[in-house]
Amino acid sequence: MTGSAVPGGAGRSLHLPVDRLGIAAHRRVQRELQRVQDALDQPLPEIVAVDSSSRKAQLADHDRRRQALQERRSQLRAVLDQVVPDSSLTGGAMVVPGCLVGVEGPDEPGIMTYEIAMLAGDEAERLSPDTPLGKVLMWREVGEEVSWQPERGTRRRVVVRYIQD
């Protein structure tokens, strides 16, 4: 890996260890950005609460989700601003935004394919970039073993088996 990623939240820039993405990965980033923007354009859902504390909790959940979507929108825009789509990239050497990544765990048969995205796409199971696994997979290379601690449970590990543009 030739650098490290710095999450691009409010007021922070996103530093990418890549300057090019394959065409398909670039399109997935564009589609995810559109899905995120569409979600942000939705009106506040109806709050159905039995009391004021429930209402406050629902509003707080909505605000947290909206903030996460706004941060993801900023990250995706930064990716699209900083990388160039490159038709010569046909496979993946590194887990980058928009790619599909296949991982295999020692205790689970077969390879699980994910698209690391905040909102579901249509090509693979969605894995949020905010999850422990989503965070540790980003910028990894084929063959690397990663481990993470789920919010609840024991430490887990997987090996990156393939990366697809």
Short mmCIF file of N, CA and C in Angstrom, two decimals:
data_model
loop_
_atom_site.label_atom_id
_atom_site.label_comp_id
_atom_site.label_asym_id
_atom_site.label_seq_id
_atom_site.Cartn_x
_atom_site.Cartn_y
_atom_site.Cartn_z
N MET A 1 0.84 -1.15 0.00
CA MET A 1 0.00 0.00 0.00
C MET A 1 0.90 1.23 0.00
N THR A 2 0.52 2.25 -0.76
CA THR A 2 1.39 3.41 -0.91
C THR A 2 0.93 4.61 -0.13
N GLY A 3 0.14 4.46 0.87
CA GLY A 3 -0.33 5.59 1.65
C GLY A 3 -1.41 5.11 2.58
N SER A 4 -2.03 6.09 3.22
CA SER A 4 -3.12 5.71 4.11
C SER A 4 -4.30 6.62 3.88
N ALA A 5 -5.45 6.11 4.18
CA ALA A 5 -6.66 6.88 3.99
C ALA A 5 -6.97 7.64 5.26
N VAL A 6 -7.36 8.87 5.08
CA VAL A 6 -7.82 9.68 6.19
C VAL A 6 -9.30 9.92 5.94
N PRO A 7 -10.17 9.44 6.85
CA PRO A 7 -11.60 9.61 6.60
C PRO A 7 -11.93 11.07 6.35
N GLY A 8 -12.79 11.30 5.40
CA GLY A 8 -13.16 12.66 5.02
C GLY A 8 -14.49 13.06 5.59
N GLY A 9 -14.50 13.47 6.81
CA GLY A 9 -15.71 13.97 7.42
C GLY A 9 -15.80 15.47 7.23
N ALA A 10 -16.66 16.09 7.99
CA ALA A 10 -16.87 17.52 7.87
C ALA A 10 -15.57 18.26 8.17
N GLY A 11 -15.14 19.09 7.25
CA GLY A 11 -13.96 19.91 7.45
C GLY A 11 -12.64 19.17 7.28
N ARG A 12 -12.67 17.91 6.96
CA ARG A 12 -11.44 17.16 6.76
C ARG A 12 -11.37 16.69 5.32
N SER A 13 -10.16 16.54 4.83
CA SER A 13 -10.02 16.08 3.46
C SER A 13 -9.78 14.57 3.46
N LEU A 14 -10.04 13.99 2.31
CA LEU A 14 -9.84 12.55 2.13
C LEU A 14 -8.57 12.39 1.30
N HIS A 15 -7.60 11.70 1.86
CA HIS A 15 -6.35 11.44 1.15
C HIS A 15 -6.38 10.00 0.67
N LEU A 16 -6.33 9.81 -0.63
CA LEU A 16 -6.45 8.48 -1.20
C LEU A 16 -5.09 7.94 -1.61
N PRO A 17 -4.86 6.64 -1.39
CA PRO A 17 -3.61 6.04 -1.84
C PRO A 17 -3.66 5.64 -3.31
N VAL A 18 -4.70 6.03 -4.03
CA VAL A 18 -4.83 5.74 -5.45
C VAL A 18 -5.26 7.01 -6.18
N ASP A 19 -4.92 7.07 -7.46
CA ASP A 19 -5.37 8.23 -8.26
C ASP A 19 -6.21 7.80 -9.46
N ARG A 20 -6.42 6.47 -9.59
CA ARG A 20 -7.24 5.95 -10.69
C ARG A 20 -8.14 4.84 -10.17
N LEU A 21 -9.31 4.73 -10.79
CA LEU A 21 -10.23 3.63 -10.50
C LEU A 21 -10.62 3.02 -11.82
N GLY A 22 -10.91 1.72 -11.80
CA GLY A 22 -11.46 1.08 -12.99
C GLY A 22 -12.80 1.70 -13.33
N ILE A 23 -13.21 1.55 -14.56
CA ILE A 23 -14.46 2.15 -15.03
C ILE A 23 -15.66 1.66 -14.21
N ALA A 24 -15.77 0.36 -13.99
CA ALA A 24 -16.91 -0.17 -13.24
C ALA A 24 -16.92 0.34 -11.80
N ALA A 25 -15.77 0.38 -11.15
CA ALA A 25 -15.69 0.89 -9.78
C ALA A 25 -16.07 2.37 -9.74
N HIS A 26 -15.60 3.11 -10.71
CA HIS A 26 -15.93 4.54 -10.79
C HIS A 26 -17.44 4.72 -10.93
N ARG A 27 -18.06 3.91 -11.76
CA ARG A 27 -19.52 4.00 -11.94
C ARG A 27 -20.26 3.62 -10.65
N ARG A 28 -19.74 2.61 -9.92
CA ARG A 28 -20.39 2.25 -8.66
C ARG A 28 -20.32 3.40 -7.66
N VAL A 29 -19.20 4.11 -7.63
CA VAL A 29 -19.07 5.26 -6.74
C VAL A 29 -20.09 6.33 -7.15
N GLN A 30 -20.22 6.58 -8.45
CA GLN A 30 -21.21 7.55 -8.92
C GLN A 30 -22.63 7.13 -8.53
N ARG A 31 -22.95 5.84 -8.70
CA ARG A 31 -24.29 5.36 -8.35
C ARG A 31 -24.53 5.45 -6.85
N GLU A 32 -23.53 5.11 -6.05
CA GLU A 32 -23.72 5.23 -4.61
C GLU A 32 -23.92 6.68 -4.22
N LEU A 33 -23.16 7.59 -4.83
CA LEU A 33 -23.34 9.00 -4.54
C LEU A 33 -24.77 9.43 -4.85
N GLN A 34 -25.31 8.96 -5.96
CA GLN A 34 -26.69 9.31 -6.32
C GLN A 34 -27.68 8.73 -5.31
N ARG A 35 -27.45 7.48 -4.86
CA ARG A 35 -28.34 6.88 -3.87
C ARG A 35 -28.29 7.65 -2.54
N VAL A 36 -27.08 8.06 -2.15
CA VAL A 36 -26.93 8.83 -0.92
C VAL A 36 -27.64 10.17 -1.06
N GLN A 37 -27.46 10.85 -2.18
CA GLN A 37 -28.11 12.14 -2.39
C GLN A 37 -29.63 11.97 -2.39
N ASP A 38 -30.13 10.92 -3.04
CA ASP A 38 -31.57 10.66 -3.05
C ASP A 38 -32.10 10.46 -1.63
N ALA A 39 -31.34 9.73 -0.81
CA ALA A 39 -31.76 9.52 0.58
C ALA A 39 -31.78 10.83 1.35
N LEU A 40 -30.78 11.68 1.10
CA LEU A 40 -30.74 12.97 1.78
C LEU A 40 -31.86 13.90 1.32
N ASP A 41 -32.32 13.73 0.10
CA ASP A 41 -33.40 14.57 -0.42
C ASP A 41 -34.78 14.17 0.10
N GLN A 42 -34.87 13.02 0.75
CA GLN A 42 -36.16 12.57 1.28
C GLN A 42 -36.57 13.43 2.48
N PRO A 43 -37.86 13.71 2.61
CA PRO A 43 -38.31 14.48 3.77
C PRO A 43 -38.16 13.67 5.05
N LEU A 44 -38.19 14.37 6.15
CA LEU A 44 -38.12 13.72 7.45
C LEU A 44 -39.26 12.72 7.56
N PRO A 45 -38.97 11.47 7.91
CA PRO A 45 -40.05 10.49 8.04
C PRO A 45 -40.97 10.87 9.19
N GLU A 46 -42.19 10.39 9.10
CA GLU A 46 -43.16 10.67 10.16
C GLU A 46 -42.67 10.05 11.45
N ILE A 47 -42.69 10.84 12.49
CA ILE A 47 -42.27 10.37 13.80
C ILE A 47 -43.49 9.81 14.51
N VAL A 48 -43.43 8.54 14.86
CA VAL A 48 -44.52 7.88 15.58
C VAL A 48 -43.96 7.53 16.95
N ALA A 49 -44.37 8.33 17.93
CA ALA A 49 -43.84 8.13 19.27
C ALA A 49 -44.97 8.18 20.29
N VAL A 50 -44.79 7.39 21.34
CA VAL A 50 -45.80 7.36 22.39
C VAL A 50 -45.56 8.42 23.45
N ASP A 51 -44.34 8.92 23.53
CA ASP A 51 -44.05 9.97 24.50
C ASP A 51 -42.89 10.84 23.99
N SER A 52 -42.59 11.88 24.72
CA SER A 52 -41.57 12.83 24.26
C SER A 52 -40.18 12.22 24.23
N SER A 53 -39.86 11.31 25.13
CA SER A 53 -38.52 10.70 25.10
C SER A 53 -38.37 9.80 23.88
N SER A 54 -39.44 9.09 23.51
CA SER A 54 -39.40 8.27 22.29
C SER A 54 -39.24 9.16 21.07
N ARG A 55 -39.94 10.27 21.04
CA ARG A 55 -39.84 11.22 19.93
C ARG A 55 -38.41 11.76 19.81
N LYS A 56 -37.84 12.15 20.95
CA LYS A 56 -36.47 12.65 20.95
C LYS A 56 -35.50 11.58 20.45
N ALA A 57 -35.70 10.34 20.87
CA ALA A 57 -34.82 9.25 20.44
C ALA A 57 -34.94 9.03 18.94
N GLN A 58 -36.17 9.07 18.41
CA GLN A 58 -36.35 8.89 16.97
C GLN A 58 -35.72 10.04 16.18
N LEU A 59 -35.88 11.26 16.67
CA LEU A 59 -35.26 12.41 16.00
C LEU A 59 -33.74 12.32 16.06
N ALA A 60 -33.21 11.87 17.19
CA ALA A 60 -31.76 11.72 17.31
C ALA A 60 -31.24 10.65 16.35
N ASP A 61 -31.97 9.53 16.22
CA ASP A 61 -31.59 8.49 15.26
C ASP A 61 -31.59 9.03 13.84
N HIS A 62 -32.62 9.78 13.51
CA HIS A 62 -32.70 10.39 12.17
C HIS A 62 -31.51 11.33 11.94
N ASP A 63 -31.20 12.15 12.94
CA ASP A 63 -30.09 13.10 12.80
C ASP A 63 -28.75 12.37 12.63
N ARG A 64 -28.56 11.27 13.37
CA ARG A 64 -27.31 10.49 13.23
C ARG A 64 -27.21 9.89 11.83
N ARG A 65 -28.30 9.34 11.34
CA ARG A 65 -28.30 8.75 10.00
C ARG A 65 -28.03 9.83 8.95
N ARG A 66 -28.66 10.96 9.09
CA ARG A 66 -28.47 12.06 8.13
C ARG A 66 -27.01 12.53 8.15
N GLN A 67 -26.44 12.65 9.33
CA GLN A 67 -25.04 13.05 9.44
C GLN A 67 -24.13 12.03 8.78
N ALA A 68 -24.39 10.74 8.99
CA ALA A 68 -23.58 9.69 8.36
C ALA A 68 -23.70 9.76 6.85
N LEU A 69 -24.91 10.00 6.35
CA LEU A 69 -25.11 10.12 4.89
C LEU A 69 -24.38 11.35 4.34
N GLN A 70 -24.41 12.45 5.06
CA GLN A 70 -23.71 13.66 4.61
C GLN A 70 -22.20 13.43 4.57
N GLU A 71 -21.68 12.72 5.56
CA GLU A 71 -20.25 12.42 5.57
C GLU A 71 -19.89 11.49 4.41
N ARG A 72 -20.74 10.50 4.16
CA ARG A 72 -20.48 9.59 3.04
C ARG A 72 -20.54 10.33 1.73
N ARG A 73 -21.50 11.24 1.57
CA ARG A 73 -21.58 12.05 0.36
C ARG A 73 -20.28 12.83 0.15
N SER A 74 -19.76 13.43 1.22
CA SER A 74 -18.50 14.17 1.12
C SER A 74 -17.35 13.25 0.71
N GLN A 75 -17.30 12.05 1.29
CA GLN A 75 -16.25 11.10 0.95
C GLN A 75 -16.33 10.69 -0.52
N LEU A 76 -17.54 10.39 -0.98
CA LEU A 76 -17.70 9.95 -2.37
C LEU A 76 -17.38 11.08 -3.35
N ARG A 77 -17.78 12.29 -3.02
CA ARG A 77 -17.43 13.43 -3.88
C ARG A 77 -15.92 13.62 -3.94
N ALA A 78 -15.26 13.45 -2.80
CA ALA A 78 -13.80 13.57 -2.78
C ALA A 78 -13.16 12.51 -3.65
N VAL A 79 -13.68 11.29 -3.59
CA VAL A 79 -13.15 10.22 -4.43
C VAL A 79 -13.31 10.60 -5.90
N LEU A 80 -14.50 11.03 -6.29
CA LEU A 80 -14.74 11.38 -7.69
C LEU A 80 -13.92 12.59 -8.13
N ASP A 81 -13.62 13.49 -7.21
CA ASP A 81 -12.79 14.66 -7.53
C ASP A 81 -11.31 14.30 -7.68
N GLN A 82 -10.87 13.25 -6.96
CA GLN A 82 -9.45 12.95 -6.90
C GLN A 82 -8.99 11.81 -7.80
N VAL A 83 -9.91 11.00 -8.28
CA VAL A 83 -9.50 9.86 -9.10
C VAL A 83 -9.99 10.03 -10.53
N VAL A 84 -9.31 9.35 -11.40
CA VAL A 84 -9.64 9.36 -12.82
C VAL A 84 -10.09 7.96 -13.20
N PRO A 85 -11.21 7.83 -13.91
CA PRO A 85 -11.58 6.50 -14.39
C PRO A 85 -10.58 6.02 -15.43
N ASP A 86 -10.15 4.78 -15.32
CA ASP A 86 -9.11 4.26 -16.20
C ASP A 86 -9.55 2.91 -16.76
N SER A 87 -9.77 2.85 -18.05
CA SER A 87 -10.25 1.61 -18.68
C SER A 87 -9.18 0.52 -18.70
N SER A 88 -7.92 0.87 -18.44
CA SER A 88 -6.88 -0.16 -18.43
C SER A 88 -6.88 -0.95 -17.12
N LEU A 89 -7.57 -0.46 -16.10
CA LEU A 89 -7.66 -1.19 -14.83
C LEU A 89 -8.82 -2.16 -14.93
N THR A 90 -8.52 -3.45 -14.95
CA THR A 90 -9.57 -4.44 -15.11
C THR A 90 -9.76 -5.30 -13.87
N GLY A 91 -8.82 -5.33 -13.02
CA GLY A 91 -8.93 -6.12 -11.80
C GLY A 91 -8.65 -5.21 -10.65
N GLY A 92 -8.56 -5.73 -9.52
CA GLY A 92 -8.30 -4.89 -8.38
C GLY A 92 -7.08 -5.36 -7.64
N ALA A 93 -6.16 -4.46 -7.46
CA ALA A 93 -5.00 -4.76 -6.65
C ALA A 93 -5.25 -4.36 -5.20
N MET A 94 -6.19 -3.41 -5.02
CA MET A 94 -6.44 -2.86 -3.70
C MET A 94 -7.94 -2.61 -3.55
N VAL A 95 -8.44 -2.80 -2.34
CA VAL A 95 -9.84 -2.49 -2.06
C VAL A 95 -9.99 -0.98 -2.10
N VAL A 96 -10.75 -0.51 -3.07
CA VAL A 96 -10.98 0.92 -3.27
C VAL A 96 -12.49 1.16 -3.30
N PRO A 97 -12.91 2.41 -3.13
CA PRO A 97 -14.34 2.68 -3.25
C PRO A 97 -14.87 2.19 -4.59
N GLY A 98 -16.03 1.57 -4.55
CA GLY A 98 -16.67 1.12 -5.77
C GLY A 98 -16.31 -0.27 -6.23
N CYS A 99 -15.32 -0.90 -5.63
CA CYS A 99 -14.96 -2.25 -6.08
C CYS A 99 -15.83 -3.28 -5.36
N LEU A 100 -15.76 -4.49 -5.85
CA LEU A 100 -16.37 -5.62 -5.17
C LEU A 100 -15.22 -6.41 -4.55
N VAL A 101 -15.38 -6.84 -3.32
CA VAL A 101 -14.31 -7.55 -2.64
C VAL A 101 -14.83 -8.89 -2.14
N GLY A 102 -14.08 -9.94 -2.43
CA GLY A 102 -14.41 -11.28 -1.97
C GLY A 102 -13.52 -11.66 -0.81
N VAL A 103 -14.14 -12.04 0.29
CA VAL A 103 -13.39 -12.43 1.47
C VAL A 103 -13.80 -13.83 1.91
N GLU A 104 -12.86 -14.49 2.58
CA GLU A 104 -13.12 -15.84 3.06
C GLU A 104 -12.63 -15.94 4.50
N GLY A 105 -13.51 -16.43 5.34
CA GLY A 105 -13.15 -16.63 6.74
C GLY A 105 -12.75 -18.06 7.00
N PRO A 106 -11.93 -18.31 8.00
CA PRO A 106 -11.46 -19.67 8.28
C PRO A 106 -12.57 -20.60 8.74
N ASP A 107 -13.63 -20.03 9.31
CA ASP A 107 -14.69 -20.87 9.85
C ASP A 107 -15.94 -20.88 8.98
N GLU A 108 -15.89 -20.20 7.85
CA GLU A 108 -17.06 -20.11 6.98
C GLU A 108 -16.69 -20.63 5.60
N PRO A 109 -17.46 -21.58 5.08
CA PRO A 109 -17.14 -22.12 3.75
C PRO A 109 -17.49 -21.11 2.66
N GLY A 110 -16.66 -21.03 1.67
CA GLY A 110 -16.93 -20.18 0.51
C GLY A 110 -16.48 -18.74 0.70
N ILE A 111 -16.57 -18.03 -0.40
CA ILE A 111 -16.15 -16.63 -0.43
C ILE A 111 -17.39 -15.76 -0.42
N MET A 112 -17.39 -14.75 0.43
CA MET A 112 -18.49 -13.79 0.52
C MET A 112 -18.08 -12.54 -0.24
N THR A 113 -18.94 -12.06 -1.14
CA THR A 113 -18.63 -10.87 -1.94
C THR A 113 -19.39 -9.68 -1.40
N TYR A 114 -18.68 -8.57 -1.21
CA TYR A 114 -19.27 -7.34 -0.68
C TYR A 114 -18.97 -6.16 -1.59
N GLU A 115 -19.88 -5.21 -1.57
CA GLU A 115 -19.62 -3.87 -2.06
C GLU A 115 -19.63 -2.99 -0.83
N ILE A 116 -18.52 -2.30 -0.58
CA ILE A 116 -18.46 -1.45 0.60
C ILE A 116 -19.19 -0.16 0.24
N ALA A 117 -20.40 -0.02 0.77
CA ALA A 117 -21.25 1.11 0.42
C ALA A 117 -22.21 1.39 1.57
N MET A 118 -22.59 2.63 1.71
CA MET A 118 -23.52 3.03 2.76
C MET A 118 -24.93 2.54 2.45
N LEU A 119 -25.32 2.59 1.18
CA LEU A 119 -26.64 2.16 0.76
C LEU A 119 -26.49 1.02 -0.23
N ALA A 120 -27.43 0.10 -0.19
CA ALA A 120 -27.34 -1.11 -1.00
C ALA A 120 -27.34 -0.82 -2.50
N GLY A 121 -26.47 -1.52 -3.20
CA GLY A 121 -26.45 -1.51 -4.65
C GLY A 121 -27.13 -2.78 -5.13
N ASP A 122 -26.82 -3.19 -6.36
CA ASP A 122 -27.49 -4.37 -6.88
C ASP A 122 -26.53 -5.47 -7.33
N GLU A 123 -25.24 -5.32 -7.03
CA GLU A 123 -24.27 -6.30 -7.52
C GLU A 123 -23.75 -7.24 -6.46
N ALA A 124 -23.79 -6.84 -5.21
CA ALA A 124 -23.25 -7.66 -4.14
C ALA A 124 -23.89 -7.24 -2.83
N GLU A 125 -23.64 -8.04 -1.80
CA GLU A 125 -24.16 -7.65 -0.48
C GLU A 125 -23.46 -6.38 -0.04
N ARG A 126 -24.24 -5.49 0.54
CA ARG A 126 -23.70 -4.22 1.02
C ARG A 126 -22.98 -4.44 2.34
N LEU A 127 -21.84 -3.79 2.46
CA LEU A 127 -21.09 -3.76 3.71
C LEU A 127 -20.80 -2.30 4.00
N SER A 128 -21.39 -1.77 5.05
CA SER A 128 -21.21 -0.35 5.35
C SER A 128 -19.75 -0.04 5.65
N PRO A 129 -19.26 1.10 5.12
CA PRO A 129 -17.88 1.50 5.41
C PRO A 129 -17.68 1.91 6.87
N ASP A 130 -18.78 2.08 7.60
CA ASP A 130 -18.70 2.46 9.00
C ASP A 130 -18.61 1.27 9.95
N THR A 131 -18.78 0.05 9.41
CA THR A 131 -18.69 -1.13 10.26
C THR A 131 -17.22 -1.47 10.51
N PRO A 132 -16.95 -2.21 11.56
CA PRO A 132 -15.55 -2.61 11.80
C PRO A 132 -14.94 -3.34 10.61
N LEU A 133 -15.68 -4.27 9.98
CA LEU A 133 -15.14 -5.00 8.83
C LEU A 133 -14.96 -4.06 7.64
N GLY A 134 -15.92 -3.21 7.39
CA GLY A 134 -15.81 -2.26 6.28
C GLY A 134 -14.58 -1.37 6.42
N LYS A 135 -14.31 -0.94 7.63
CA LYS A 135 -13.15 -0.07 7.88
C LYS A 135 -11.83 -0.80 7.64
N VAL A 136 -11.72 -2.05 8.12
CA VAL A 136 -10.44 -2.75 7.99
C VAL A 136 -10.18 -3.25 6.58
N LEU A 137 -11.24 -3.42 5.78
CA LEU A 137 -11.03 -3.91 4.41
C LEU A 137 -10.54 -2.82 3.45
N MET A 138 -10.91 -1.59 3.69
CA MET A 138 -10.56 -0.52 2.77
C MET A 138 -9.04 -0.38 2.63
N TRP A 139 -8.58 -0.30 1.42
CA TRP A 139 -7.17 -0.11 1.02
C TRP A 139 -6.31 -1.37 1.22
N ARG A 140 -6.94 -2.52 1.45
CA ARG A 140 -6.19 -3.77 1.58
C ARG A 140 -5.95 -4.39 0.22
N GLU A 141 -5.05 -5.35 0.16
CA GLU A 141 -4.69 -6.01 -1.09
C GLU A 141 -5.08 -7.48 -1.05
N VAL A 142 -5.17 -8.09 -2.24
CA VAL A 142 -5.49 -9.51 -2.34
C VAL A 142 -4.46 -10.30 -1.54
N GLY A 143 -4.95 -11.27 -0.78
CA GLY A 143 -4.08 -12.12 0.02
C GLY A 143 -3.89 -11.62 1.44
N GLU A 144 -4.22 -10.38 1.70
CA GLU A 144 -4.05 -9.87 3.06
C GLU A 144 -5.10 -10.46 3.99
N GLU A 145 -4.67 -10.76 5.18
CA GLU A 145 -5.59 -11.19 6.22
C GLU A 145 -5.87 -10.00 7.12
N VAL A 146 -7.13 -9.79 7.41
CA VAL A 146 -7.51 -8.69 8.29
C VAL A 146 -8.29 -9.25 9.46
N SER A 147 -8.18 -8.59 10.58
CA SER A 147 -8.96 -9.00 11.74
C SER A 147 -9.64 -7.76 12.31
N TRP A 148 -10.75 -8.00 12.97
CA TRP A 148 -11.51 -6.91 13.55
C TRP A 148 -12.29 -7.43 14.73
N GLN A 149 -12.73 -6.52 15.54
CA GLN A 149 -13.53 -6.86 16.71
C GLN A 149 -14.94 -6.35 16.46
N PRO A 150 -15.91 -7.25 16.28
CA PRO A 150 -17.29 -6.79 16.14
C PRO A 150 -17.73 -6.06 17.41
N GLU A 151 -18.80 -5.27 17.29
CA GLU A 151 -19.29 -4.54 18.46
C GLU A 151 -19.54 -5.49 19.62
N ARG A 152 -20.09 -6.64 19.30
CA ARG A 152 -20.30 -7.68 20.31
C ARG A 152 -19.73 -8.97 19.75
N GLY A 153 -18.96 -9.64 20.54
CA GLY A 153 -18.44 -10.92 20.06
C GLY A 153 -16.94 -11.00 20.12
N THR A 154 -16.44 -12.09 19.59
CA THR A 154 -15.00 -12.34 19.62
C THR A 154 -14.35 -11.82 18.36
N ARG A 155 -13.08 -11.63 18.45
CA ARG A 155 -12.29 -11.15 17.31
C ARG A 155 -12.47 -12.10 16.15
N ARG A 156 -12.60 -11.53 14.95
CA ARG A 156 -12.80 -12.33 13.74
C ARG A 156 -11.71 -11.98 12.73
N ARG A 157 -11.56 -12.85 11.73
CA ARG A 157 -10.59 -12.57 10.69
C ARG A 157 -11.07 -13.15 9.37
N VAL A 158 -10.63 -12.50 8.29
CA VAL A 158 -10.91 -12.97 6.93
C VAL A 158 -9.68 -12.68 6.08
N VAL A 159 -9.63 -13.37 4.94
CA VAL A 159 -8.57 -13.13 3.96
C VAL A 159 -9.23 -12.54 2.72
N VAL A 160 -8.61 -11.49 2.17
CA VAL A 160 -9.10 -10.90 0.92
C VAL A 160 -8.71 -11.85 -0.20
N ARG A 161 -9.70 -12.47 -0.85
CA ARG A 161 -9.45 -13.45 -1.90
C ARG A 161 -9.43 -12.84 -3.29
N TYR A 162 -10.26 -11.86 -3.52
CA TYR A 162 -10.24 -11.18 -4.82
C TYR A 162 -10.83 -9.79 -4.70
N ILE A 163 -10.46 -8.95 -5.62
CA ILE A 163 -10.98 -7.60 -5.73
C ILE A 163 -11.36 -7.42 -7.19
N GLN A 164 -12.59 -7.04 -7.40
CA GLN A 164 -13.09 -6.89 -8.76
C GLN A 164 -13.48 -5.43 -9.01
N ASP A 165 -13.03 -4.94 -10.16
CA ASP A 165 -13.40 -3.58 -10.56
C ASP A 165 -14.89 -3.52 -10.75
#
